[in-house]
Amino acid sequence: MRLKAKLKNKLKKFSKFFSSSSSPSPGFSSILLSPFTKMTPIGDEPTHKSTSILKVTGNLIHRFIVILVRGIMRFLFGAKGQSMPPIKDLTLLESATSLARKIRTRKIKSIDVVQSFIDRINEINPLLNCVVDRRFDDALKDAAAADKLIESGQMTEEQLEKEKPFLGVPITTKDCICVEGLLNTAGIVARRHKRAEEDSEAIHLMREAGAIPLAITNTSECCMWWESYNNNHGKSCNPYDTNRIVGGSSGGEGCLLASAGSAFGIGSDIGGSIRMPAFFNGVFGHKPSKFIVSLKGHYPIPKDYHLKSFLGVGPMSRYATDLKPMLQIMAGENATKLRLDEPVDLSRVKIYYQTDDGGGHLVTPVDPDIKTAMQKVVTHFQSTVKAKVQRVRFDKLRKSAPIWLANMKAKDAPGFDQEITGYTGKISPTFELLKWIFGRSDHTLIGILTALFENSGIKYGDPKQIFLVEQKEKLLEEMQTLLGDDGVLLYPTHPTAAPYHYEPLVRALNFSYTGIINILGLPATACPLGLGSEGLPIGLQVVSAVNQDRLSLAVACELERAFGGWVAPEIVA
């Protein structure tokens, strides 16, 4: 018994050593935890000492593996890779909103703007591999038509601003959102030659607003992993360090935007696929409230109603000020639900914040850089904005990964072993893994492992799955009640800056910081906060209650104003 007690104490000490502190800095000691958020931990289940010791041991082993793999990757790749080339054309530094205004007021021509972005893509893509298909010639024709419309005088500047607010501005999207005539593979080998027959609804609405589709960008296989790598187009590289990932599945899009290869873009997000790439690449990205933006023309689309509520198509841009007008267009008839035109007085917005998930099992601790940045944001809203700021603790966030995984189960829904084939068949994950070892598989290792663990993991209708679904509902009620129609939650987008390529394999559950927001159906905006100690982008996400998107977007604009937003590369123009 003494030996067992000593072992337990040793494990506790090691656990504290390997995990980062979640306590606020002394400067925030006056901020009290909300009584409402002193929730009972998700473990309403009975706890057993043996299970606790196993989890602590598992976390220790996981931390050791993470540190070991980081050392191996640093040795293999080197401490620092290449960075995106400098900007030589000042047009590339403009926001989409600014470009649209200058085009319709005849200060610049659309055809010149489109050509500038074409030249930039041709310059950066050999290094970053973010663009996988393009329509450059057609885009130049569209730009010439936009210039001709403006010159004709058929519409006044006021009419153009109202009816075609993005006239002549090039836009891009990922390789799972349909753009007529371009590839639509979703990173699946069985769809390598598949081309879109018509625009997705989001692209259609942006075209109606005058935007010009220019190219599509890389994703992960079947859009279900947080590194953009597949066997159709290879891997994309981070513009700040090519040894690091761009995130996924909208990783190519985040990379292209950050490297000034596109004015603005559209991504999609079922577990963080807009917000993680926005975070890793240092741009803004917004996952809208559930059922606001149409999923028509997105591949794949979940067949289950609840799974559809987790998936959001949303705007991405280097500039926070572009997000609201984009969402206003993309939401179509649902835009009225969001009341985006209503002004937001930030001094009246209640700012809640939580610095980590409370210690999720097999989840990496939050980097000190990210916690420091969040505390600077808190200080800004307290001291400068004069908003009410309060630190909170949602204990159920500690179980974000298992809650997400349980809620992704649906009755009679096709499994990932079918989705990964483009619904042309069904793989045997074990046999496919054997083929992968010998270089004979069409699938990525993570795609095969995802199918393998899905088949062996929690099942729909199991008591554990039902329990975790109930926990999701309780967490949603807690968050909705706290946030109301005047509150936002500041929360890490991800616990670390962009890892090395392939490193996510040993950090798989780190996506849970974003994934939990998807299954709650809440809107969230990823906001960059400059570069961390490794020279890589860091930031946070701003979460609000359902259909309160305008609050998180307003906070994003304030963060951009106060902290600078996107960090541009060297400028030699």
Coordinates of C-alpha atoms in Angstrom, one line a residue:
M1 CA 0.0 0.0 0.0
R2 CA 2.9 2.4 0.8
L3 CA 4.5 1.6 -2.5
K4 CA 1.2 2.4 -4.3
A5 CA 0.8 5.7 -2.4
K6 CA 4.4 6.7 -3.2
L7 CA 3.9 5.8 -6.9
K8 CA 0.7 7.9 -7.0
N9 CA 2.5 10.9 -5.4
K10 CA 5.3 10.6 -7.9
L11 CA 2.8 10.5 -10.8
K12 CA 1.1 13.6 -9.5
K13 CA 4.5 15.5 -9.3
F14 CA 5.4 14.4 -12.8
S15 CA 2.0 15.4 -14.1
K16 CA 2.4 18.9 -12.7
F17 CA 5.8 19.1 -14.2
F18 CA 4.6 18.2 -17.7
S19 CA 1.4 20.3 -17.6
S20 CA 1.3 24.1 -17.9
S21 CA -0.3 26.2 -15.2
S22 CA -3.8 27.3 -15.8
S23 CA -4.0 29.9 -13.0
P24 CA -4.3 33.6 -13.9
S25 CA -1.4 35.9 -13.5
P26 CA -1.3 38.0 -10.3
G27 CA -2.6 41.0 -12.2
F28 CA -5.9 39.2 -12.7
S29 CA -6.4 38.1 -9.1
S30 CA -9.3 40.5 -8.7
I31 CA -11.2 38.7 -11.5
L32 CA -13.5 36.2 -9.8
L33 CA -14.7 33.0 -11.3
S34 CA -18.4 33.2 -12.1
P35 CA -20.5 31.1 -9.7
F36 CA -22.4 29.8 -12.7
T37 CA -19.4 28.3 -14.3
K38 CA -18.2 26.4 -11.2
M39 CA -19.7 23.4 -12.9
T40 CA -19.4 19.9 -11.6
P41 CA -16.8 18.1 -13.8
I42 CA -18.2 16.0 -16.6
G43 CA -17.3 12.9 -14.5
D44 CA -20.8 12.4 -13.2
E45 CA -19.7 8.9 -13.8
P46 CA -18.1 7.0 -10.9
T47 CA -14.4 7.6 -10.7
H48 CA -11.9 4.9 -9.8
K49 CA -8.4 5.4 -8.5
S50 CA -7.0 2.8 -10.9
T51 CA -8.6 4.6 -13.9
S52 CA -7.1 7.9 -12.6
I53 CA -3.6 6.5 -12.3
L54 CA -3.9 4.9 -15.8
K55 CA -4.9 8.3 -17.2
V56 CA -2.1 10.1 -15.4
T57 CA 0.4 7.5 -16.7
G58 CA -1.1 7.7 -20.2
N59 CA -0.7 11.5 -20.2
L60 CA 2.9 11.2 -19.0
I61 CA 3.8 8.7 -21.7
H62 CA 2.0 10.9 -24.3
R63 CA 4.0 14.0 -23.1
F64 CA 7.2 12.1 -23.4
I65 CA 6.3 10.9 -27.0
V66 CA 5.3 14.5 -28.0
I67 CA 8.7 15.8 -26.7
L68 CA 10.6 12.9 -28.4
V69 CA 8.8 13.4 -31.7
R70 CA 9.4 17.2 -31.6
G71 CA 13.2 16.5 -31.2
I72 CA 13.2 14.0 -34.1
M73 CA 11.3 16.4 -36.4
R74 CA 13.6 19.3 -35.5
F75 CA 16.5 17.1 -36.4
L76 CA 15.0 15.9 -39.6
F77 CA 13.6 19.2 -40.8
G78 CA 15.9 21.7 -39.2
A79 CA 15.0 24.4 -36.7
K80 CA 13.7 26.8 -39.3
G81 CA 12.5 26.4 -42.9
Q82 CA 11.9 28.9 -45.7
S83 CA 9.5 31.8 -45.5
M84 CA 7.2 33.3 -48.1
P85 CA 8.8 35.7 -50.5
P86 CA 8.6 39.4 -49.9
I87 CA 5.7 41.5 -51.4
K88 CA 6.7 43.6 -54.4
D89 CA 3.2 44.8 -55.4
L90 CA 1.4 47.1 -52.9
T91 CA -2.0 46.0 -54.3
L92 CA -1.6 42.7 -52.5
L93 CA -1.7 44.5 -49.1
E94 CA -5.2 45.8 -49.6
S95 CA -8.3 44.3 -47.9
A96 CA -11.0 42.9 -50.1
T97 CA -13.3 45.7 -49.0
S98 CA -10.7 48.3 -49.8
L99 CA -10.0 46.8 -53.3
A100 CA -13.8 46.7 -54.1
R101 CA -14.1 50.4 -53.1
K102 CA -11.1 51.4 -55.3
I103 CA -12.4 49.4 -58.2
R104 CA -15.9 50.8 -58.3
T105 CA -14.6 54.4 -57.8
R106 CA -12.2 53.9 -60.8
K107 CA -9.0 54.3 -58.8
I108 CA -7.8 50.9 -59.9
K109 CA -8.9 48.4 -62.5
S110 CA -10.2 44.9 -61.7
I111 CA -8.1 43.4 -64.4
D112 CA -4.9 44.8 -62.8
V113 CA -5.9 43.6 -59.4
V114 CA -6.6 40.1 -60.7
Q115 CA -3.3 40.0 -62.5
S116 CA -1.5 41.0 -59.3
F117 CA -2.9 38.0 -57.5
I118 CA -2.2 35.7 -60.4
D119 CA 1.4 36.8 -60.4
R120 CA 1.6 36.3 -56.6
I121 CA 0.2 32.8 -56.9
N122 CA 2.7 31.9 -59.6
E123 CA 5.5 33.2 -57.3
I124 CA 4.5 31.5 -54.0
N125 CA 2.9 28.2 -55.1
P126 CA 6.1 26.3 -56.0
L127 CA 7.3 26.9 -52.4
L128 CA 4.0 26.5 -50.5
N129 CA 1.9 24.2 -52.7
C130 CA -1.4 25.7 -51.6
V131 CA -3.3 26.2 -55.0
V132 CA -4.4 23.0 -56.7
D133 CA -6.5 24.3 -59.6
R134 CA -7.0 27.7 -61.2
R135 CA -9.1 29.6 -63.7
F136 CA -6.7 32.5 -64.5
D137 CA -7.8 33.2 -68.1
D138 CA -11.5 33.1 -67.2
A139 CA -10.9 35.3 -64.2
L140 CA -9.2 38.0 -66.4
K141 CA -12.2 37.9 -68.7
D142 CA -14.5 38.4 -65.7
A143 CA -12.3 41.3 -64.5
A144 CA -12.5 42.9 -67.9
A145 CA -16.3 42.6 -67.9
A146 CA -16.4 44.2 -64.4
D147 CA -14.3 47.1 -65.6
K148 CA -16.5 47.5 -68.6
L149 CA -19.6 47.6 -66.4
I150 CA -18.1 50.3 -64.2
E151 CA -17.0 52.4 -67.2
S152 CA -20.4 52.1 -68.9
G153 CA -22.1 54.1 -66.1
Q154 CA -25.1 51.8 -66.1
M155 CA -24.9 51.6 -62.3
T156 CA -24.0 54.4 -59.9
E157 CA -21.3 54.0 -57.3
E158 CA -24.0 53.7 -54.7
Q159 CA -25.8 51.0 -56.7
L160 CA -22.6 49.1 -57.2
E161 CA -21.8 49.3 -53.5
K162 CA -25.3 48.0 -52.5
E163 CA -25.8 45.4 -55.2
K164 CA -22.3 44.3 -56.1
P165 CA -20.2 45.2 -53.0
F166 CA -17.2 43.0 -54.1
L167 CA -17.3 43.8 -57.8
G168 CA -14.0 42.8 -59.5
V169 CA -12.3 41.4 -56.4
P170 CA -10.7 37.9 -56.8
I171 CA -11.8 35.2 -54.3
T172 CA -10.6 31.6 -53.7
T173 CA -11.9 28.6 -51.9
K174 CA -10.9 25.0 -50.9
D175 CA -11.0 21.9 -52.9
C176 CA -14.3 20.7 -51.5
I177 CA -16.5 23.7 -52.3
C178 CA -17.7 23.7 -55.9
V179 CA -16.5 26.2 -58.4
E180 CA -17.9 25.5 -61.8
G181 CA -15.3 23.8 -64.0
L182 CA -12.6 23.4 -61.4
L183 CA -11.5 20.3 -59.5
N184 CA -13.7 19.1 -56.6
T185 CA -11.7 16.2 -55.2
A186 CA -11.8 16.8 -51.4
G187 CA -8.4 15.2 -51.4
I188 CA -9.9 11.8 -52.3
V189 CA -8.0 9.8 -54.9
A190 CA -11.2 8.2 -56.3
R191 CA -12.3 11.8 -57.1
R192 CA -9.0 13.0 -58.6
H193 CA -10.6 13.9 -61.9
K194 CA -13.9 15.1 -60.5
R195 CA -14.8 18.7 -61.7
A196 CA -17.7 20.8 -60.4
E197 CA -20.6 21.1 -62.7
E198 CA -21.9 24.2 -61.0
D199 CA -21.0 26.7 -58.2
S200 CA -21.7 26.0 -54.6
E201 CA -24.3 28.2 -53.1
A202 CA -21.7 30.3 -51.2
I203 CA -19.6 30.9 -54.4
H204 CA -22.8 31.6 -56.3
L205 CA -23.8 34.3 -53.9
M206 CA -20.3 35.8 -53.9
R207 CA -20.3 35.9 -57.7
E208 CA -23.7 37.7 -57.6
A209 CA -22.0 40.2 -55.3
G210 CA -19.3 40.7 -58.0
A211 CA -16.4 38.6 -56.7
I212 CA -14.3 36.7 -59.2
P213 CA -13.4 33.1 -58.4
L214 CA -9.7 32.7 -59.1
A215 CA -8.4 29.3 -57.8
I216 CA -9.1 26.4 -55.4
T217 CA -6.8 25.3 -52.6
N218 CA -5.5 22.2 -50.9
T219 CA -7.2 20.2 -48.2
S220 CA -6.7 17.1 -46.1
E221 CA -8.0 13.7 -47.3
C222 CA -11.8 13.8 -47.2
C223 CA -11.5 17.1 -45.3
M224 CA -11.1 15.2 -42.0
W225 CA -7.7 16.0 -40.6
W226 CA -5.9 19.1 -39.4
E227 CA -2.9 18.9 -41.8
S228 CA -3.6 19.6 -45.4
Y229 CA -2.0 16.7 -47.1
N230 CA -3.5 14.2 -49.6
N231 CA -2.3 11.8 -52.3
N232 CA -3.8 14.0 -55.1
H233 CA -1.9 17.2 -54.4
G234 CA 0.7 16.5 -51.7
K235 CA 1.2 18.7 -48.6
S236 CA 1.0 22.5 -48.2
C237 CA 3.6 24.4 -46.2
N238 CA 3.3 27.2 -43.7
P239 CA 4.2 30.6 -45.2
Y240 CA 6.1 31.6 -42.1
D241 CA 8.1 28.4 -41.9
T242 CA 7.8 25.7 -44.6
N243 CA 8.8 23.0 -42.1
R244 CA 5.5 23.6 -40.3
I245 CA 1.9 22.7 -41.2
V246 CA -0.9 25.0 -42.5
G247 CA -3.7 23.2 -40.6
G248 CA -6.7 21.6 -42.2
S249 CA -8.9 21.1 -43.8
S250 CA -9.0 24.6 -45.1
G251 CA -5.2 24.7 -44.8
G252 CA -4.4 25.6 -48.4
E253 CA -6.8 28.5 -48.1
G254 CA -5.3 29.8 -44.9
C255 CA -1.8 29.5 -46.4
L256 CA -2.8 31.3 -49.7
L257 CA -4.4 34.2 -47.8
A258 CA -1.5 34.6 -45.4
S259 CA 1.0 34.7 -48.2
A260 CA -1.1 37.4 -50.0
G261 CA -2.1 35.1 -52.8
S262 CA -5.8 35.9 -52.5
A263 CA -7.9 38.9 -51.4
F264 CA -10.3 36.7 -49.4
G265 CA -11.6 33.2 -49.3
I266 CA -14.2 30.7 -48.2
G267 CA -13.6 27.7 -46.0
S268 CA -15.6 25.0 -44.2
D269 CA -15.4 23.8 -40.6
I270 CA -16.7 20.7 -38.8
G271 CA -14.0 20.3 -36.2
G272 CA -12.0 23.5 -36.6
S273 CA -11.2 23.4 -40.3
I274 CA -11.6 27.2 -40.8
R275 CA -10.2 28.3 -37.4
M276 CA -7.2 26.1 -37.1
P277 CA -5.8 27.1 -40.5
A278 CA -6.6 30.7 -39.7
F279 CA -4.7 30.3 -36.4
F280 CA -1.7 28.5 -37.9
N281 CA -1.4 31.0 -40.8
G282 CA -2.2 34.2 -38.9
V283 CA -5.4 35.3 -40.6
F284 CA -9.0 35.7 -39.6
G285 CA -11.6 33.0 -40.1
H286 CA -15.2 32.7 -38.9
K287 CA -17.3 29.6 -38.4
P288 CA -20.9 30.9 -38.5
S289 CA -23.8 29.8 -36.3
K290 CA -25.4 26.5 -37.3
F291 CA -27.6 26.4 -40.4
I292 CA -26.8 29.9 -41.4
V293 CA -24.7 29.4 -44.6
S294 CA -26.0 26.9 -47.2
L295 CA -24.0 23.6 -47.5
K296 CA -25.1 23.2 -51.1
G297 CA -22.2 22.4 -53.3
H298 CA -19.9 21.2 -50.4
Y299 CA -18.4 17.8 -50.6
P300 CA -18.8 15.7 -48.5
I301 CA -22.1 16.8 -46.8
P302 CA -23.1 14.8 -43.8
K303 CA -26.3 12.8 -44.3
D304 CA -27.5 13.2 -40.7
Y305 CA -29.3 16.3 -39.5
H306 CA -27.3 16.8 -36.4
L307 CA -24.0 16.3 -38.2
K308 CA -25.1 18.9 -40.7
S309 CA -25.5 21.3 -37.8
F310 CA -21.8 20.8 -36.9
L311 CA -20.5 21.8 -40.4
G312 CA -20.3 25.5 -41.3
V313 CA -19.2 27.2 -44.5
G314 CA -17.7 30.6 -43.6
P315 CA -15.5 33.5 -44.6
M316 CA -11.7 33.8 -44.3
S317 CA -9.5 36.9 -44.8
R318 CA -6.3 38.6 -43.7
Y319 CA -8.5 41.4 -42.5
A320 CA -11.3 41.2 -39.8
T321 CA -13.2 44.0 -41.5
D322 CA -13.9 41.7 -44.5
L323 CA -15.7 39.0 -42.5
K324 CA -18.9 40.7 -41.8
P325 CA -19.8 41.9 -45.3
M326 CA -18.8 38.4 -46.6
L327 CA -21.1 36.7 -44.1
Q328 CA -23.9 39.1 -44.9
I329 CA -23.7 37.9 -48.5
M330 CA -23.0 34.2 -47.9
A331 CA -25.9 33.9 -45.4
G332 CA -28.4 34.8 -48.1
E333 CA -31.9 34.8 -46.7
N334 CA -30.6 33.8 -43.2
A335 CA -28.7 37.0 -42.8
T336 CA -31.6 38.7 -41.1
K337 CA -31.3 36.2 -38.2
L338 CA -27.8 37.6 -37.4
R339 CA -28.7 41.3 -37.3
L340 CA -25.3 42.1 -38.6
D341 CA -26.1 45.7 -39.3
E342 CA -26.8 46.4 -35.7
P343 CA -24.0 48.4 -34.1
V344 CA -22.1 46.7 -31.2
D345 CA -20.9 48.8 -28.3
L346 CA -17.9 46.8 -27.1
S347 CA -18.0 48.5 -23.7
R348 CA -21.3 46.8 -23.1
V349 CA -20.2 43.4 -24.2
K350 CA -19.4 41.0 -21.4
I351 CA -16.0 39.4 -22.0
Y352 CA -15.5 35.9 -20.5
Y353 CA -12.3 34.0 -20.9
Q354 CA -10.9 30.5 -20.2
T355 CA -7.1 29.9 -20.7
D356 CA -7.2 26.2 -21.4
D357 CA -9.5 23.1 -21.4
G358 CA -8.7 22.2 -17.8
G359 CA -6.4 19.3 -18.7
G360 CA -7.9 17.2 -21.5
H361 CA -6.7 13.6 -21.7
L362 CA -3.9 13.3 -24.3
V363 CA -4.2 17.0 -25.2
T364 CA -1.1 19.1 -25.3
P365 CA -0.9 21.9 -22.6
V366 CA -1.5 25.5 -23.9
D367 CA 1.8 27.2 -24.9
P368 CA 2.8 30.1 -22.5
D369 CA 2.9 32.4 -25.6
I370 CA -0.8 31.9 -26.2
K371 CA -1.7 32.4 -22.5
T372 CA 0.4 35.6 -22.4
A373 CA -1.3 36.9 -25.5
M374 CA -4.8 36.1 -24.1
Q375 CA -3.9 38.0 -20.9
K376 CA -2.9 41.0 -22.9
V377 CA -6.2 40.9 -24.6
V378 CA -8.0 40.7 -21.3
T379 CA -6.0 43.7 -20.0
H380 CA -6.9 45.6 -23.2
F381 CA -10.7 45.0 -22.8
Q382 CA -10.5 45.9 -19.1
S383 CA -8.3 49.0 -19.3
T384 CA -9.0 50.5 -22.8
V385 CA -12.4 49.3 -23.8
K386 CA -13.7 49.4 -20.2
A387 CA -15.7 46.2 -20.8
K388 CA -16.7 43.8 -18.0
V389 CA -14.2 41.0 -18.0
Q390 CA -14.5 37.7 -16.1
R391 CA -12.5 34.5 -15.9
V392 CA -14.6 31.4 -16.1
R393 CA -14.2 27.7 -16.0
F394 CA -16.4 25.3 -18.0
D395 CA -15.3 22.0 -16.6
K396 CA -16.9 20.0 -19.3
L397 CA -14.4 21.4 -21.8
R398 CA -11.9 19.0 -20.3
K399 CA -13.8 16.2 -22.1
S400 CA -14.0 18.1 -25.4
A401 CA -12.4 15.3 -27.5
P402 CA -14.6 12.4 -26.3
I403 CA -17.7 14.6 -26.4
W404 CA -16.9 15.6 -30.1
L405 CA -16.2 12.0 -31.1
A406 CA -19.4 10.7 -29.4
N407 CA -21.6 13.4 -31.1
M408 CA -20.1 12.6 -34.5
K409 CA -21.8 9.2 -34.3
A410 CA -25.1 9.0 -36.2
K411 CA -27.6 6.2 -36.8
D412 CA -27.2 4.5 -40.2
A413 CA -24.7 7.2 -41.3
P414 CA -21.9 5.9 -43.7
G415 CA -18.6 5.3 -42.0
F416 CA -15.3 6.9 -42.8
D417 CA -14.2 3.7 -44.4
Q418 CA -16.8 4.5 -47.1
E419 CA -16.4 8.3 -47.2
I420 CA -12.7 7.9 -47.9
T421 CA -13.4 6.1 -51.1
G422 CA -15.8 8.9 -52.3
Y423 CA -18.6 6.4 -51.7
T424 CA -17.3 4.2 -54.5
G425 CA -16.8 1.3 -52.1
K426 CA -15.5 0.5 -48.7
I427 CA -12.0 -0.1 -47.5
S428 CA -10.7 -2.6 -45.0
P429 CA -8.6 -0.4 -42.7
T430 CA -6.4 -3.3 -41.6
F431 CA -5.6 -4.4 -45.1
E432 CA -5.2 -0.8 -46.3
L433 CA -2.7 -0.2 -43.5
L434 CA -0.7 -3.2 -44.7
K435 CA -0.8 -1.8 -48.3
W436 CA 0.3 1.6 -47.0
I437 CA 3.4 0.1 -45.3
F438 CA 4.4 -1.2 -48.7
G439 CA 3.5 2.0 -50.5
R440 CA 0.5 0.5 -52.3
S441 CA -2.4 2.4 -50.7
D442 CA -4.3 5.3 -52.3
H443 CA -4.9 6.7 -48.8
T444 CA -3.0 8.7 -46.3
L445 CA -1.9 7.1 -43.1
I446 CA -4.1 9.3 -41.0
G447 CA -7.1 8.5 -43.3
I448 CA -6.6 4.8 -42.7
L449 CA -6.1 5.2 -39.0
T450 CA -9.2 7.3 -38.7
A451 CA -11.2 4.5 -40.4
L452 CA -9.6 1.9 -38.2
F453 CA -10.2 3.7 -34.9
E454 CA -13.8 4.6 -35.9
N455 CA -14.6 1.0 -36.4
S456 CA -13.1 0.0 -33.0
G457 CA -14.2 3.0 -31.0
I458 CA -17.4 4.1 -29.3
K459 CA -20.6 3.0 -31.1
Y460 CA -23.8 4.9 -31.7
G461 CA -26.4 4.1 -29.0
D462 CA -23.8 2.8 -26.5
P463 CA -24.5 4.0 -22.9
K464 CA -21.2 6.0 -23.0
Q465 CA -22.1 7.6 -26.3
I466 CA -25.6 8.6 -25.0
F467 CA -24.0 10.0 -21.8
L468 CA -21.6 12.1 -23.8
V469 CA -24.3 13.4 -26.0
E470 CA -26.2 14.5 -22.9
Q471 CA -23.1 16.2 -21.6
K472 CA -22.9 18.2 -24.8
E473 CA -26.5 19.4 -24.3
K474 CA -25.7 20.4 -20.7
L475 CA -22.6 22.3 -21.8
L476 CA -24.6 24.1 -24.6
E477 CA -27.2 25.1 -22.0
E478 CA -24.4 26.4 -19.7
M479 CA -22.7 28.4 -22.4
Q480 CA -25.9 29.8 -23.9
T481 CA -27.1 30.9 -20.5
L482 CA -23.8 32.6 -19.6
L483 CA -23.2 34.3 -23.0
G484 CA -26.8 35.4 -23.7
D485 CA -27.1 38.2 -26.3
D486 CA -24.3 40.3 -24.9
G487 CA -21.4 38.0 -24.1
V488 CA -18.4 36.4 -25.7
L489 CA -15.9 33.8 -24.6
L490 CA -12.2 34.1 -25.4
Y491 CA -10.7 30.6 -25.7
P492 CA -7.6 29.2 -27.3
T493 CA -8.0 28.2 -30.9
H494 CA -5.3 25.6 -30.5
P495 CA -2.9 24.8 -27.6
T496 CA 0.3 25.3 -29.7
A497 CA 1.6 27.2 -32.7
A498 CA 1.9 25.3 -36.0
P499 CA 3.7 21.9 -35.4
Y500 CA 6.1 20.3 -37.9
H501 CA 4.7 18.3 -40.8
Y502 CA 3.3 14.9 -39.7
E503 CA 3.6 15.9 -36.0
P504 CA -0.2 16.1 -35.6
L505 CA -0.1 12.3 -35.6
V506 CA 1.1 12.3 -32.0
R507 CA -1.0 15.4 -31.1
A508 CA -4.3 14.1 -32.6
L509 CA -6.7 15.4 -30.0
N510 CA -5.4 19.0 -30.0
F511 CA -8.2 19.8 -32.4
S512 CA -10.7 19.5 -29.5
Y513 CA -10.3 23.2 -28.7
T514 CA -12.2 24.0 -31.9
G515 CA -14.2 20.8 -32.4
I516 CA -16.2 21.3 -29.2
I517 CA -17.6 24.6 -30.6
N518 CA -18.8 22.8 -33.8
I519 CA -21.0 20.3 -32.0
L520 CA -22.5 23.1 -29.9
G521 CA -23.5 25.0 -33.0
L522 CA -22.0 28.2 -31.8
P523 CA -20.3 30.9 -33.9
A524 CA -16.6 31.5 -33.4
T525 CA -14.0 33.8 -35.0
A526 CA -10.3 32.9 -35.1
C527 CA -8.2 36.0 -34.5
P528 CA -4.4 36.4 -35.0
L529 CA -2.4 38.1 -32.3
G530 CA 1.0 38.4 -33.9
L531 CA 3.9 36.0 -33.9
G532 CA 5.1 33.9 -30.9
S533 CA 8.6 33.1 -29.8
E534 CA 9.1 30.6 -32.6
G535 CA 8.2 33.2 -35.2
L536 CA 4.9 31.5 -35.9
P537 CA 1.4 33.0 -35.7
I538 CA -0.6 32.7 -32.5
G539 CA -4.1 33.9 -31.5
L540 CA -7.4 32.9 -30.0
Q541 CA -11.0 32.3 -30.9
V542 CA -14.0 34.5 -29.9
V543 CA -17.1 32.4 -29.2
S544 CA -20.6 33.8 -28.9
A545 CA -24.1 32.4 -28.5
V546 CA -26.1 31.0 -31.4
N547 CA -26.9 33.7 -34.0
Q548 CA -24.9 36.3 -32.1
D549 CA -22.1 36.2 -34.7
R550 CA -22.0 40.1 -34.8
L551 CA -20.5 40.1 -31.3
S552 CA -17.5 37.8 -32.1
L553 CA -17.0 39.7 -35.4
A554 CA -17.0 43.0 -33.6
V555 CA -14.5 41.7 -31.1
A556 CA -12.3 40.5 -33.9
C557 CA -12.2 43.9 -35.5
E558 CA -11.2 45.4 -32.1
L559 CA -8.4 42.9 -31.7
E560 CA -7.2 43.7 -35.2
R561 CA -7.1 47.4 -34.4
A562 CA -5.4 46.9 -31.1
F563 CA -2.9 44.1 -31.9
G564 CA -2.3 44.4 -35.6
G565 CA -3.9 41.3 -37.0
W566 CA -2.1 39.6 -40.0
V567 CA 1.7 40.0 -40.0
A568 CA 2.7 40.8 -43.6
P569 CA 6.0 39.4 -45.0
E570 CA 8.8 41.7 -46.0
I571 CA 7.8 44.5 -48.4
V572 CA 10.2 45.5 -51.1
A573 CA 7.9 47.5 -53.4

